[in-house]
PDB file of C-alpha atoms in Angstrom:
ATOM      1  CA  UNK A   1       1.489  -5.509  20.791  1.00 42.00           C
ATOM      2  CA  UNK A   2       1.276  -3.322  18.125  1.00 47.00           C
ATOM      3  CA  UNK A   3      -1.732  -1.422  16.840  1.00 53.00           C
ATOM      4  CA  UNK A   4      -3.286  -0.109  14.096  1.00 60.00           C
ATOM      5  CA  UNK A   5      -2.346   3.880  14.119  1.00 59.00           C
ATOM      6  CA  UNK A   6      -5.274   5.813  12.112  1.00 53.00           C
ATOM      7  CA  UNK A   7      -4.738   9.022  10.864  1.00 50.00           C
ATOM      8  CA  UNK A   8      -7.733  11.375   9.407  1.00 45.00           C
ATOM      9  CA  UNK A   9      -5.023  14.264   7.936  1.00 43.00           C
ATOM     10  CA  UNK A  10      -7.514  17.243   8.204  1.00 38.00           C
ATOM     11  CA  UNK A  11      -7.046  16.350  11.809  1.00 33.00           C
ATOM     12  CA  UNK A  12      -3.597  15.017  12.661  1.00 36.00           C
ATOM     13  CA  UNK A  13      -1.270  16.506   9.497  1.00 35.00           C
ATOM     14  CA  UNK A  14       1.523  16.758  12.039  1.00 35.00           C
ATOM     15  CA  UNK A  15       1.875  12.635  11.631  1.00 39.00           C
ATOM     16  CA  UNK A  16       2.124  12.482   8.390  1.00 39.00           C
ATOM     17  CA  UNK A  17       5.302  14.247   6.412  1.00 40.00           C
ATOM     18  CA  UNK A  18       4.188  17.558   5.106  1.00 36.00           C
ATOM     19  CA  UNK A  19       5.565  16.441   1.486  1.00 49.00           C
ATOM     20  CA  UNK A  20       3.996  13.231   2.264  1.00 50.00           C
ATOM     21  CA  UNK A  21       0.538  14.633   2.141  1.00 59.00           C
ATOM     22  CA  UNK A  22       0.335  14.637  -2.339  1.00 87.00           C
ATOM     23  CA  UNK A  23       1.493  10.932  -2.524  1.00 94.00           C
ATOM     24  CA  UNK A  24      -1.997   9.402  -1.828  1.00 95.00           C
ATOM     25  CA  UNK A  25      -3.683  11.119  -4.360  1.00 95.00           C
ATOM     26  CA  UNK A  26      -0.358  10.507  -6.662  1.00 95.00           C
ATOM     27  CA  UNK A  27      -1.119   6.507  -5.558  1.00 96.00           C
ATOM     28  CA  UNK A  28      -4.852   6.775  -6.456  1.00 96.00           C
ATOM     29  CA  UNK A  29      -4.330   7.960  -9.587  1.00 95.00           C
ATOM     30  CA  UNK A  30      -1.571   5.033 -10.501  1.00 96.00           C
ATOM     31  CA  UNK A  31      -4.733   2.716  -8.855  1.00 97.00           C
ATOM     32  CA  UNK A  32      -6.841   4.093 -11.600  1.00 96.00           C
ATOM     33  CA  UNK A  33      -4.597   3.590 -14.548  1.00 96.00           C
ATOM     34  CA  UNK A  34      -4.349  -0.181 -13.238  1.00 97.00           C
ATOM     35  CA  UNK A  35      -8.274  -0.656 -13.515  1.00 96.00           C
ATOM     36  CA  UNK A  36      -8.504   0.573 -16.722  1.00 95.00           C
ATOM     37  CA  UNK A  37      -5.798  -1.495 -17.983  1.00 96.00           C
ATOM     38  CA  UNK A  38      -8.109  -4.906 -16.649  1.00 95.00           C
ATOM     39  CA  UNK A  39      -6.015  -4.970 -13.352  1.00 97.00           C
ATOM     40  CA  UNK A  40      -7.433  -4.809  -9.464  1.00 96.00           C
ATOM     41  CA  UNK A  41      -6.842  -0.971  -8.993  1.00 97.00           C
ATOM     42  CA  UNK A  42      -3.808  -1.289  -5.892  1.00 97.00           C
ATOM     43  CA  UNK A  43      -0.861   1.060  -6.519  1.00 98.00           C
ATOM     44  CA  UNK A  44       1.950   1.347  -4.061  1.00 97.00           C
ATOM     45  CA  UNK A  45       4.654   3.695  -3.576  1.00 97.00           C
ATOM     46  CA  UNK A  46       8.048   3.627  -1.451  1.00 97.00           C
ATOM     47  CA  UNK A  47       8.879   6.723  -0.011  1.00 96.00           C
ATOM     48  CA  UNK A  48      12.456   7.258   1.150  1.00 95.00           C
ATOM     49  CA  UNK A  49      12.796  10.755   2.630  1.00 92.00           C
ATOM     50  CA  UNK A  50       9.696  11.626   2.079  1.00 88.00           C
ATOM     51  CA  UNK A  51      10.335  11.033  -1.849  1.00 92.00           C
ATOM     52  CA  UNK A  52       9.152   8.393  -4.349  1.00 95.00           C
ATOM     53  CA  UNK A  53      11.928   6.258  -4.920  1.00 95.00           C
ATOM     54  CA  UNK A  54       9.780   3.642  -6.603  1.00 96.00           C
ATOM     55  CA  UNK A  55       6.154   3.122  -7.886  1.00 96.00           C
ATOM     56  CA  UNK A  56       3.935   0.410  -9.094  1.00 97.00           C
ATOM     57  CA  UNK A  57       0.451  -0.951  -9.341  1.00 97.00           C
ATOM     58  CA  UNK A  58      -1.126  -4.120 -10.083  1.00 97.00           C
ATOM     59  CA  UNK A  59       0.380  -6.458 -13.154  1.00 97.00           C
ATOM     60  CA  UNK A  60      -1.375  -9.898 -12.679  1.00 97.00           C
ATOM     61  CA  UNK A  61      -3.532 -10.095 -14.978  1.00 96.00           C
ATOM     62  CA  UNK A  62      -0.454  -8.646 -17.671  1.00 96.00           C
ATOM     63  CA  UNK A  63       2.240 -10.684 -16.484  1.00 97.00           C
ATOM     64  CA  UNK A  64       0.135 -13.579 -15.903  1.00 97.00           C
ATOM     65  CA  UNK A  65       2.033 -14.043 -12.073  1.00 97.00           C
ATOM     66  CA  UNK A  66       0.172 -14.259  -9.556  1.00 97.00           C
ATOM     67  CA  UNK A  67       3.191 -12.341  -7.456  1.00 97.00           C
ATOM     68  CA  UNK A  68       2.800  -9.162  -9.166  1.00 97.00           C
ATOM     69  CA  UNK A  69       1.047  -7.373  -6.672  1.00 97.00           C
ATOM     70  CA  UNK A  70       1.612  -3.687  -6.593  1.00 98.00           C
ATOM     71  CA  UNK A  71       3.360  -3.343  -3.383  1.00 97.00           C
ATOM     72  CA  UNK A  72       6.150  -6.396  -4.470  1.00 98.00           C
ATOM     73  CA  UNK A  73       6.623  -4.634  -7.968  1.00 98.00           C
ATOM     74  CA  UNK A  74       7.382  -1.310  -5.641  1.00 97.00           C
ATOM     75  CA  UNK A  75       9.184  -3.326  -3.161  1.00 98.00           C
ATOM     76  CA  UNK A  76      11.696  -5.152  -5.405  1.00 97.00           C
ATOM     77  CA  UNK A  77      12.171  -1.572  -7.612  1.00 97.00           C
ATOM     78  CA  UNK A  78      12.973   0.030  -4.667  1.00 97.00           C
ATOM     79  CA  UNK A  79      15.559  -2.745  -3.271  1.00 97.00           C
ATOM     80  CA  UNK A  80      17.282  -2.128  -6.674  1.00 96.00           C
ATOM     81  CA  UNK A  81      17.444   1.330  -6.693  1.00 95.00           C
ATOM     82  CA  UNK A  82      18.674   1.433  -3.096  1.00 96.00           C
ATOM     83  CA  UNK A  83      21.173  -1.422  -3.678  1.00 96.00           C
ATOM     84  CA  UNK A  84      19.981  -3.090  -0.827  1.00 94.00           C
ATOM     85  CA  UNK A  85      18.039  -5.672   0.602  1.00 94.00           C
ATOM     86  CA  UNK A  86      17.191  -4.233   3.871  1.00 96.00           C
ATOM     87  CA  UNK A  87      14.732  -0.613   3.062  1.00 97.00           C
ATOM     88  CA  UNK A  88      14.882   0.618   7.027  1.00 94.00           C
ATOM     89  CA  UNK A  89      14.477   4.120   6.209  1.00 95.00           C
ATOM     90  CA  UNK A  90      11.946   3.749   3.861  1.00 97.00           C
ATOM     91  CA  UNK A  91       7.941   3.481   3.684  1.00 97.00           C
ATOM     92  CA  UNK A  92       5.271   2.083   1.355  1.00 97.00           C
ATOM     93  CA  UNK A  93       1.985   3.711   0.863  1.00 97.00           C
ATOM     94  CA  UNK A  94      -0.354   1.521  -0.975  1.00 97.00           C
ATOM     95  CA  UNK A  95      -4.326   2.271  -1.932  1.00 97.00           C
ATOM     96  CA  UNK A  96      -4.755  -1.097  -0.074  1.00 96.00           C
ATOM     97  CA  UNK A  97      -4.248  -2.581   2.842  1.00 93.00           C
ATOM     98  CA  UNK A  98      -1.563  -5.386   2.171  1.00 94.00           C
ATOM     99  CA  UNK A  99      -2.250  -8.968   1.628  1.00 91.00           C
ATOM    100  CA  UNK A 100      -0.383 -11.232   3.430  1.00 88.00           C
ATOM    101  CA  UNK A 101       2.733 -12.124   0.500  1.00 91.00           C
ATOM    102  CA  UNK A 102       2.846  -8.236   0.752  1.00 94.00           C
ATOM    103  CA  UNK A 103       2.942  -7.835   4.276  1.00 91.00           C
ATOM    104  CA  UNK A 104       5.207 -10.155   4.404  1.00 89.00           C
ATOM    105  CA  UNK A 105       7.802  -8.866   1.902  1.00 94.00           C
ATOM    106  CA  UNK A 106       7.263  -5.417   3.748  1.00 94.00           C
ATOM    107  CA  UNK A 107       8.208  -7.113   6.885  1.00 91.00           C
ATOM    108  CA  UNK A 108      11.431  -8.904   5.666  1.00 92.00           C
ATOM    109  CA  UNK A 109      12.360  -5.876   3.542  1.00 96.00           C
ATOM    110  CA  UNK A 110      12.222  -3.833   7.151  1.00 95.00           C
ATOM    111  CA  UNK A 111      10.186  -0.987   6.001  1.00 96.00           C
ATOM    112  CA  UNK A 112       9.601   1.243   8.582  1.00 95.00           C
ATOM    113  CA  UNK A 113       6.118   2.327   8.309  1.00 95.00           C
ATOM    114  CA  UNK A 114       2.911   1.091   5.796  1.00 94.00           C
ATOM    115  CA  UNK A 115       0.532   3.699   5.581  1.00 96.00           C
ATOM    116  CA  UNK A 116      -2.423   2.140   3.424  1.00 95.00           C
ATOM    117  CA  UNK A 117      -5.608   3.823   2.240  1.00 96.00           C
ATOM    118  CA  UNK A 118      -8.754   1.546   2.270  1.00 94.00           C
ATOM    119  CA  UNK A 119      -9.174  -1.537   4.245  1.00 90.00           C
ATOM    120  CA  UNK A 120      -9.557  -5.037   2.944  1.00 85.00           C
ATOM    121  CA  UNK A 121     -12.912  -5.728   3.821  1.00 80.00           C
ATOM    122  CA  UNK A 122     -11.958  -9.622   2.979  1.00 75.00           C
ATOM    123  CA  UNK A 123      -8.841 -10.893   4.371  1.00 69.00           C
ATOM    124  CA  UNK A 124      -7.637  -8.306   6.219  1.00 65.00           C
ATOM    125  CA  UNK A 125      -3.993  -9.636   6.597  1.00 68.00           C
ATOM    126  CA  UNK A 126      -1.891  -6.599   7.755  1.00 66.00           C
ATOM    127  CA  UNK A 127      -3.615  -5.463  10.728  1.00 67.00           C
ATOM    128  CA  UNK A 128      -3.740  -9.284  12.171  1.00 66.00           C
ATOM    129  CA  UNK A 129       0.191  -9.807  10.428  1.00 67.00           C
ATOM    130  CA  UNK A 130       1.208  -6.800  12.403  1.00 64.00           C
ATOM    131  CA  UNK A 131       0.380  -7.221  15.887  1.00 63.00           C
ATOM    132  CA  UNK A 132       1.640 -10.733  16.349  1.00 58.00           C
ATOM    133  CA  UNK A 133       4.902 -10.020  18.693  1.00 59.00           C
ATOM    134  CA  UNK A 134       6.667 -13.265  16.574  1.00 61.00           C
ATOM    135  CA  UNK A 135       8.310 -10.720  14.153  1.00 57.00           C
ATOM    136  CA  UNK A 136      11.912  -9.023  14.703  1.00 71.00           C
ATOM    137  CA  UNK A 137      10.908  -6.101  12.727  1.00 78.00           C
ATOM    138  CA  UNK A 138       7.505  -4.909  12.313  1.00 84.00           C
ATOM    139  CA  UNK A 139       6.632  -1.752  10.699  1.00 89.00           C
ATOM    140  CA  UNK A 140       4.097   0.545  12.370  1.00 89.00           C
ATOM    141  CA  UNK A 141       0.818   0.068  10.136  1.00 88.00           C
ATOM    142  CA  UNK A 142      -1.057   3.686   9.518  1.00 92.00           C
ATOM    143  CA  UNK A 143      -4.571   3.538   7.923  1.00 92.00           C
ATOM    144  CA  UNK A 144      -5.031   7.551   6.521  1.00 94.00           C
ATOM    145  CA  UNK A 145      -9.008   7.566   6.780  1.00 92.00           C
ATOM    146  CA  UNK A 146      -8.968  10.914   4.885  1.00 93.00           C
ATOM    147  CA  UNK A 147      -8.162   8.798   1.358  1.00 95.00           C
ATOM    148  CA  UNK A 148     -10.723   5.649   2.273  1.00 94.00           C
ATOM    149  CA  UNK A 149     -13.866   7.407   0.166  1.00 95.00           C
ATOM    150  CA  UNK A 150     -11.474   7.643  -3.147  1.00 95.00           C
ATOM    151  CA  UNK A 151      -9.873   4.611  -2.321  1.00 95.00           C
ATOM    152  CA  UNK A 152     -12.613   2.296  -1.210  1.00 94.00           C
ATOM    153  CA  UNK A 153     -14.434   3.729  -4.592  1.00 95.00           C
ATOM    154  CA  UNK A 154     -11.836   2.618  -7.001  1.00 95.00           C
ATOM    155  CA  UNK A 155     -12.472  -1.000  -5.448  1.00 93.00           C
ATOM    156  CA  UNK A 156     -16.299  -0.684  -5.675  1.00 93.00           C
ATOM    157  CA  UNK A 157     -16.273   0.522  -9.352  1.00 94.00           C
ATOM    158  CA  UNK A 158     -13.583  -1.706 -10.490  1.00 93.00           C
ATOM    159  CA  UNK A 159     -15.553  -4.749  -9.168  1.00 91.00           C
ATOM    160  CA  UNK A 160     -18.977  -3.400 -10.104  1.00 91.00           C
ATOM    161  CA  UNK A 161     -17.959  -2.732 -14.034  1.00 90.00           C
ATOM    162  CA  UNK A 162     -16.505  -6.274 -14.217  1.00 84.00           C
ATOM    163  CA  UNK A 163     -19.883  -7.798 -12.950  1.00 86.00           C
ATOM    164  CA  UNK A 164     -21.527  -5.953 -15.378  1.00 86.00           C
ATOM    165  CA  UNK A 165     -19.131  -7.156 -18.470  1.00 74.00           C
ATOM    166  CA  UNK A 166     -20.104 -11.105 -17.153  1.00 65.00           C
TER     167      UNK A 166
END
């Protein structure tokens, strides 16, 4: 059974890729952009050697699809740009832990690692996805602590400003 790995980077930077250590705050900062543009803040990112081969954040609300989660958008870039269904030597990084659709694709698209940087506090689908033993693939699941404050913020505020506006 797999389990959840959880890295704090100030303490364990020899798990994470060295060049990998800049595309959190690069993912935040995507997250942010979404908000402001009326969107749940989530931005994702697939790495392939330890560069961003694709990048998206949340476009519900804009393309009025209920599908357009951050981490598909990223997903289905990627599969284009690698000409290939199957992304085994690739990871996704995403501001939030994955919902189950997104877990999912990440699953069948046999990324190799999903390192996410806040939990969901709601339905925490990846962590419960991950350890059933039902799956042929599963990607290791890595929660980087170190990025939770920024993270869990951009949730807070987003959610906060839009009570306010009702």
């Amino acid at each position: 059974m797999k389990r959840v790995v959880e890295i704090n980077l100030i303490n364990a930077s020899t798990n994470v890729p060295v060049k990998a250590k800049n595309h959190p705050d690069f993912a935040i900062k995507l997250a942010r952009r979404a908000g402001r543009r009326g969107e749940i803040p989530v931005a994702a990112l697939v790495l392939h050697n330890d560069s961003v081969i694709s990048a998206a954040s949340n476009r519900v609300e804009e393309l009025r699809d209920s599908s357009a989660h951050a981490e598909i958008l990223a997903l289905r870039l990627a599969h284009s740009r690698m000409g290939n269904e199957r992304l085994e030597q690739c990871d996704l990084l995403v501001t939030l832990e994955p919902c189950t659709m997104c877990t999912g694709m990440a699953v069948q698209a046999r990324i190799r690692k999903i390192f996410y940087l806040a939990r969901e506090k709601k339905i925490p689908a990846a962590e419960k996805i991950l350890t059933l033993d039902r799956h042929g693939h599963i990607p290791q699941l890595i929660y980087l602590s170190h990025y939770a404050p920024k993270a869990e913020a951009l949730m807070t505020d987003f959610f906060l400003a839009l009570r306010q506006v009702r």
